Coordinates of C-alpha atoms in Angstrom, one line a residue:
X7 CA -17.9 -14.3 -18.7
X8 CA -19.5 -14.8 -15.0
X9 CA -17.0 -14.0 -12.1
X10 CA -17.4 -18.0 -11.0
X11 CA -16.0 -18.7 -14.6
X12 CA -13.2 -16.3 -14.4
X13 CA -12.1 -17.4 -11.0
X14 CA -12.2 -21.0 -12.2
X15 CA -10.7 -20.5 -14.9
X16 CA -7.9 -18.8 -12.9
X17 CA -7.4 -21.2 -10.4
X18 CA -7.5 -24.0 -13.1
X19 CA -4.1 -22.4 -14.1
X20 CA -2.5 -21.9 -11.0
X21 CA -2.9 -25.4 -10.3
X22 CA -1.1 -26.7 -13.3
X23 CA 1.6 -24.9 -11.4
X24 CA 0.8 -26.1 -7.7
X25 CA 2.3 -29.4 -8.0
X26 CA 5.8 -27.9 -8.5
X27 CA 6.1 -24.6 -6.8
X28 CA 4.7 -23.0 -3.6
X29 CA 2.4 -20.0 -4.5
X30 CA 5.0 -17.0 -3.4
X31 CA 6.8 -18.5 -6.6
X32 CA 4.3 -19.4 -8.8
X33 CA 2.3 -16.2 -8.2
X34 CA 5.1 -14.4 -10.3
X35 CA 4.6 -16.7 -13.4
X36 CA 0.8 -15.7 -13.8
X37 CA 0.4 -12.5 -12.1
X38 CA 2.5 -12.0 -15.3
X39 CA 0.9 -14.0 -17.8
X40 CA -2.8 -12.6 -16.9
X41 CA -1.6 -9.2 -17.5
X42 CA 0.0 -10.3 -20.8
X43 CA -3.4 -11.8 -21.7
X44 CA -4.8 -9.0 -20.4
X45 CA -3.4 -6.5 -22.8
X46 CA -2.9 -8.9 -25.5
X47 CA -6.9 -9.1 -25.3
X48 CA -7.4 -5.7 -25.6
X49 CA -5.7 -4.6 -28.1
X50 CA -7.2 -7.4 -30.5
X51 CA -10.3 -6.0 -30.0
X52 CA -8.8 -2.4 -30.7
X53 CA -7.9 -3.6 -33.8
X54 CA -10.9 -4.1 -34.8
X55 CA -12.3 -1.3 -33.7
X56 CA -9.7 0.8 -35.6
X57 CA -10.3 -1.5 -39.1
X58 CA -14.2 -1.8 -39.2
X59 CA -16.0 -0.1 -36.0
X60 CA -17.3 -3.5 -34.7
X61 CA -16.5 -5.7 -32.0
X62 CA -14.9 -9.1 -33.4
X63 CA -16.8 -12.0 -33.1
X64 CA -14.3 -13.8 -31.4
X65 CA -10.7 -13.3 -30.5
X66 CA -9.4 -15.9 -33.2
X67 CA -11.4 -13.6 -35.7
X68 CA -9.3 -10.1 -34.3
X69 CA -6.1 -12.3 -34.8
X70 CA -7.0 -12.8 -38.4
X71 CA -7.7 -9.8 -38.8
X72 CA -4.7 -8.3 -37.5
X73 CA -2.8 -10.5 -39.4
X74 CA -4.1 -9.4 -42.2
X75 CA -3.4 -5.8 -41.4
X76 CA -0.4 -6.3 -40.8
X77 CA 0.5 -6.9 -44.3
X78 CA -1.3 -4.2 -45.6
X79 CA -0.3 -0.6 -46.5
X80 CA -2.1 1.1 -43.5
X81 CA -0.3 -0.8 -41.0
X82 CA 1.8 2.2 -39.8
X83 CA -0.9 3.8 -38.8
X84 CA -2.6 0.6 -36.7
X85 CA 0.6 0.9 -35.3
X86 CA 0.8 4.5 -34.1
X87 CA -3.6 4.6 -33.1
X88 CA -2.2 1.3 -30.8
X89 CA 0.7 2.8 -29.3
X90 CA -1.7 6.1 -29.0
X91 CA -3.6 4.0 -26.6
X92 CA -1.8 1.3 -24.8
X93 CA 2.1 3.2 -25.3
X94 CA 3.0 -0.1 -27.5
X95 CA 1.4 -2.3 -30.0
X96 CA 2.1 -6.1 -29.4
X97 CA 3.1 -7.6 -33.1
X98 CA 0.1 -10.2 -34.5
X99 CA 2.8 -12.8 -34.0
X100 CA 3.4 -12.0 -30.7
X101 CA -0.1 -12.0 -29.0
X102 CA -1.9 -14.5 -26.6
X103 CA -3.6 -15.8 -29.6
X104 CA -0.9 -16.4 -31.7
X105 CA 0.9 -18.4 -29.1
X106 CA -2.4 -20.5 -28.3
X107 CA -2.4 -21.0 -31.6
X108 CA 1.0 -22.3 -31.7
X109 CA 0.3 -24.5 -29.1
X110 CA -2.5 -26.2 -30.8
X111 CA 0.2 -26.7 -34.1
X112 CA 2.3 -28.2 -32.1
X113 CA 5.0 -25.2 -32.9
X114 CA 5.4 -22.9 -29.9
X115 CA 8.4 -22.8 -28.0
X116 CA 9.8 -20.5 -25.1
X117 CA 11.8 -18.8 -26.8
X118 CA 8.3 -17.2 -28.7
X119 CA 7.0 -16.1 -25.1
X120 CA 10.0 -14.8 -24.2
X121 CA 9.9 -12.7 -27.3
X122 CA 6.5 -11.7 -26.6
X123 CA 7.2 -10.5 -23.2
X124 CA 10.4 -8.9 -24.2
X125 CA 8.9 -7.3 -26.8
X126 CA 6.6 -5.6 -24.4
X127 CA 9.3 -4.5 -22.4
X128 CA 11.0 -2.7 -24.4
X129 CA 8.0 -1.3 -26.6
X130 CA 6.6 2.4 -26.4
X131 CA 8.3 5.4 -25.7
X132 CA 10.2 6.1 -22.7
X133 CA 8.7 9.3 -20.1
X134 CA 11.2 10.4 -18.1
X135 CA 13.8 8.1 -18.9
X136 CA 11.5 4.6 -18.6
X137 CA 8.8 2.7 -20.2
X138 CA 5.9 1.9 -19.1
X139 CA 6.3 -1.3 -19.5
X140 CA 10.0 -1.7 -18.3
X141 CA 10.9 -4.6 -16.3
X142 CA 7.1 -5.9 -16.1
X143 CA 8.1 -9.7 -16.5
X144 CA 11.5 -9.2 -14.5
X145 CA 10.4 -12.0 -12.3
X146 CA 8.7 -14.3 -14.9
X147 CA 11.6 -17.0 -15.3
X148 CA 11.1 -18.9 -18.3
X149 CA 14.7 -20.8 -17.7
X150 CA 13.7 -21.9 -14.2
X151 CA 14.1 -25.2 -13.3
X152 CA 10.9 -25.0 -11.1
X153 CA 8.8 -25.0 -14.7
X154 CA 11.0 -28.0 -14.9
X155 CA 14.2 -29.6 -15.9
X156 CA 14.4 -29.3 -19.1
X157 CA 13.5 -26.8 -21.7
X158 CA 10.5 -29.6 -22.8
X159 CA 9.1 -29.8 -19.4
X160 CA 9.3 -26.2 -19.5
X161 CA 7.7 -25.4 -23.0
X162 CA 4.6 -28.8 -21.4
X163 CA 4.3 -26.1 -18.2
X164 CA 3.8 -23.1 -20.1
X165 CA 1.6 -24.6 -22.4
X166 CA -0.7 -26.1 -19.9
X167 CA -1.2 -22.9 -18.0
X168 CA -1.5 -21.0 -21.1
X169 CA -4.5 -23.5 -22.4
X170 CA -6.1 -22.6 -19.5
X171 CA -6.1 -19.1 -19.5
X172 CA -7.3 -19.2 -23.5
X173 CA -10.5 -19.0 -22.7
X174 CA -10.6 -16.2 -20.9
X175 CA -11.6 -12.7 -23.0
X176 CA -10.8 -10.1 -20.6
X177 CA -12.9 -7.9 -23.1
X178 CA -16.2 -9.8 -22.4
X179 CA -15.6 -9.5 -18.3
X180 CA -16.6 -5.9 -17.7
X181 CA -13.4 -2.8 -17.1
X182 CA -12.6 -4.1 -13.6
X183 CA -11.0 -7.9 -15.1
X184 CA -8.1 -7.5 -14.2
X185 CA -8.5 -5.9 -10.9
X186 CA -10.7 -8.3 -10.6
X187 CA -8.6 -11.2 -11.4
X188 CA -5.3 -10.2 -9.6
X189 CA -7.5 -9.6 -6.4
X190 CA -8.8 -13.1 -6.7
X191 CA -5.4 -14.6 -7.0
X192 CA -3.7 -12.7 -4.5
X193 CA -6.5 -14.0 -2.3
X194 CA -6.1 -17.5 -3.2
X195 CA -1.7 -17.0 -2.6
X196 CA -2.1 -15.7 0.6
X197 CA -4.1 -18.9 1.7
X198 CA -1.5 -20.5 0.4
X199 CA 1.4 -19.0 1.7
X200 CA 0.0 -19.6 5.6
X201 CA 1.5 -17.4 7.9
X202 CA 2.7 -15.3 5.4
X203 CA -0.5 -13.7 3.8
X204 CA -0.4 -11.0 5.8
X205 CA 2.5 -9.5 4.0
X206 CA 1.1 -9.5 0.5
X207 CA -2.8 -9.1 1.2
X208 CA -5.1 -7.6 3.1
X209 CA -9.0 -9.0 1.8
X210 CA -11.2 -5.7 0.9
X211 CA -13.5 -6.2 3.1
X212 CA -11.0 -5.5 6.1
X213 CA -9.8 -3.0 3.3
X214 CA -13.0 -1.0 3.4
X215 CA -13.9 -1.0 6.5
X216 CA -10.3 0.3 7.8
X217 CA -11.5 3.1 5.0
X218 CA -14.8 3.9 6.3
X219 CA -13.7 4.3 9.8
X220 CA -10.7 6.7 9.1
X221 CA -12.8 8.4 6.7
X222 CA -16.2 8.8 9.1
X223 CA -17.3 12.1 9.6
X224 CA -14.3 14.2 7.0
X225 CA -16.5 13.8 3.6
X226 CA -16.6 17.3 3.5
X227 CA -13.1 18.7 4.6
X228 CA -11.7 20.0 1.8
X229 CA -8.4 18.0 0.2
X230 CA -9.2 15.9 3.0
X231 CA -7.0 12.5 3.0
X232 CA -7.2 9.2 5.1
X233 CA -3.4 9.4 6.0
X234 CA -4.6 12.6 7.9
X235 CA -6.3 11.0 10.6
X236 CA -3.4 7.5 10.7
X237 CA -0.8 10.2 11.2
X238 CA -2.6 12.0 13.6
X239 CA -2.7 8.8 15.4
X240 CA 0.6 8.0 15.0
X241 CA 2.1 11.7 16.3
X242 CA -0.4 11.0 19.2
X243 CA 0.7 7.6 20.2
X244 CA 4.3 9.4 19.8
X245 CA 3.4 12.3 22.4
X246 CA 2.4 9.9 25.1

């Protein structure tokens, strides 16, 4: 998928929510949904690679194979491989593709999405007392009135967002797909937040320029960090 097509799909999803909430609010929902979609897509493709040593023709094909594998005798081994790669294996019924199919079949409820996100947050082994995805969706309040004043309206809102994102296959976009999606959306959120934009977004071109300035002539120095120059200038400023 070309960058322009990806960005358009992301912005279409944002537009679904823009009529009822500000960028400061809907960014938490959209960024959370993007990560969920990315993780789901990657795992589905990994499933097919592990089972048949090939790439699936589509996410739908991968989903079907995953559902069949869940009932097979090799499920425990497959799950262990996914956990090795991602720290957690999304159950077949809780992938983004599975929930999108529920939307099309009129069986989707927000409780299914809630459970999918809860499983991701609580799944996997703890490392130094904390799980990898713990509190990942902490700001994704499915019961917020901003999504709709009734459960049915909240269901409809999240369904519409997922419909816009369903056409993105993050495995087809490249290794930096998630980062590119985040950068594009953060830029749009900043533009929509007016004077607050600078609080959470610095354009990539500006960041690159600053980096080039502070590292000029320092490339060959051992253990050099861009913070060295910044800290030195701060110390000089305080000593004046």
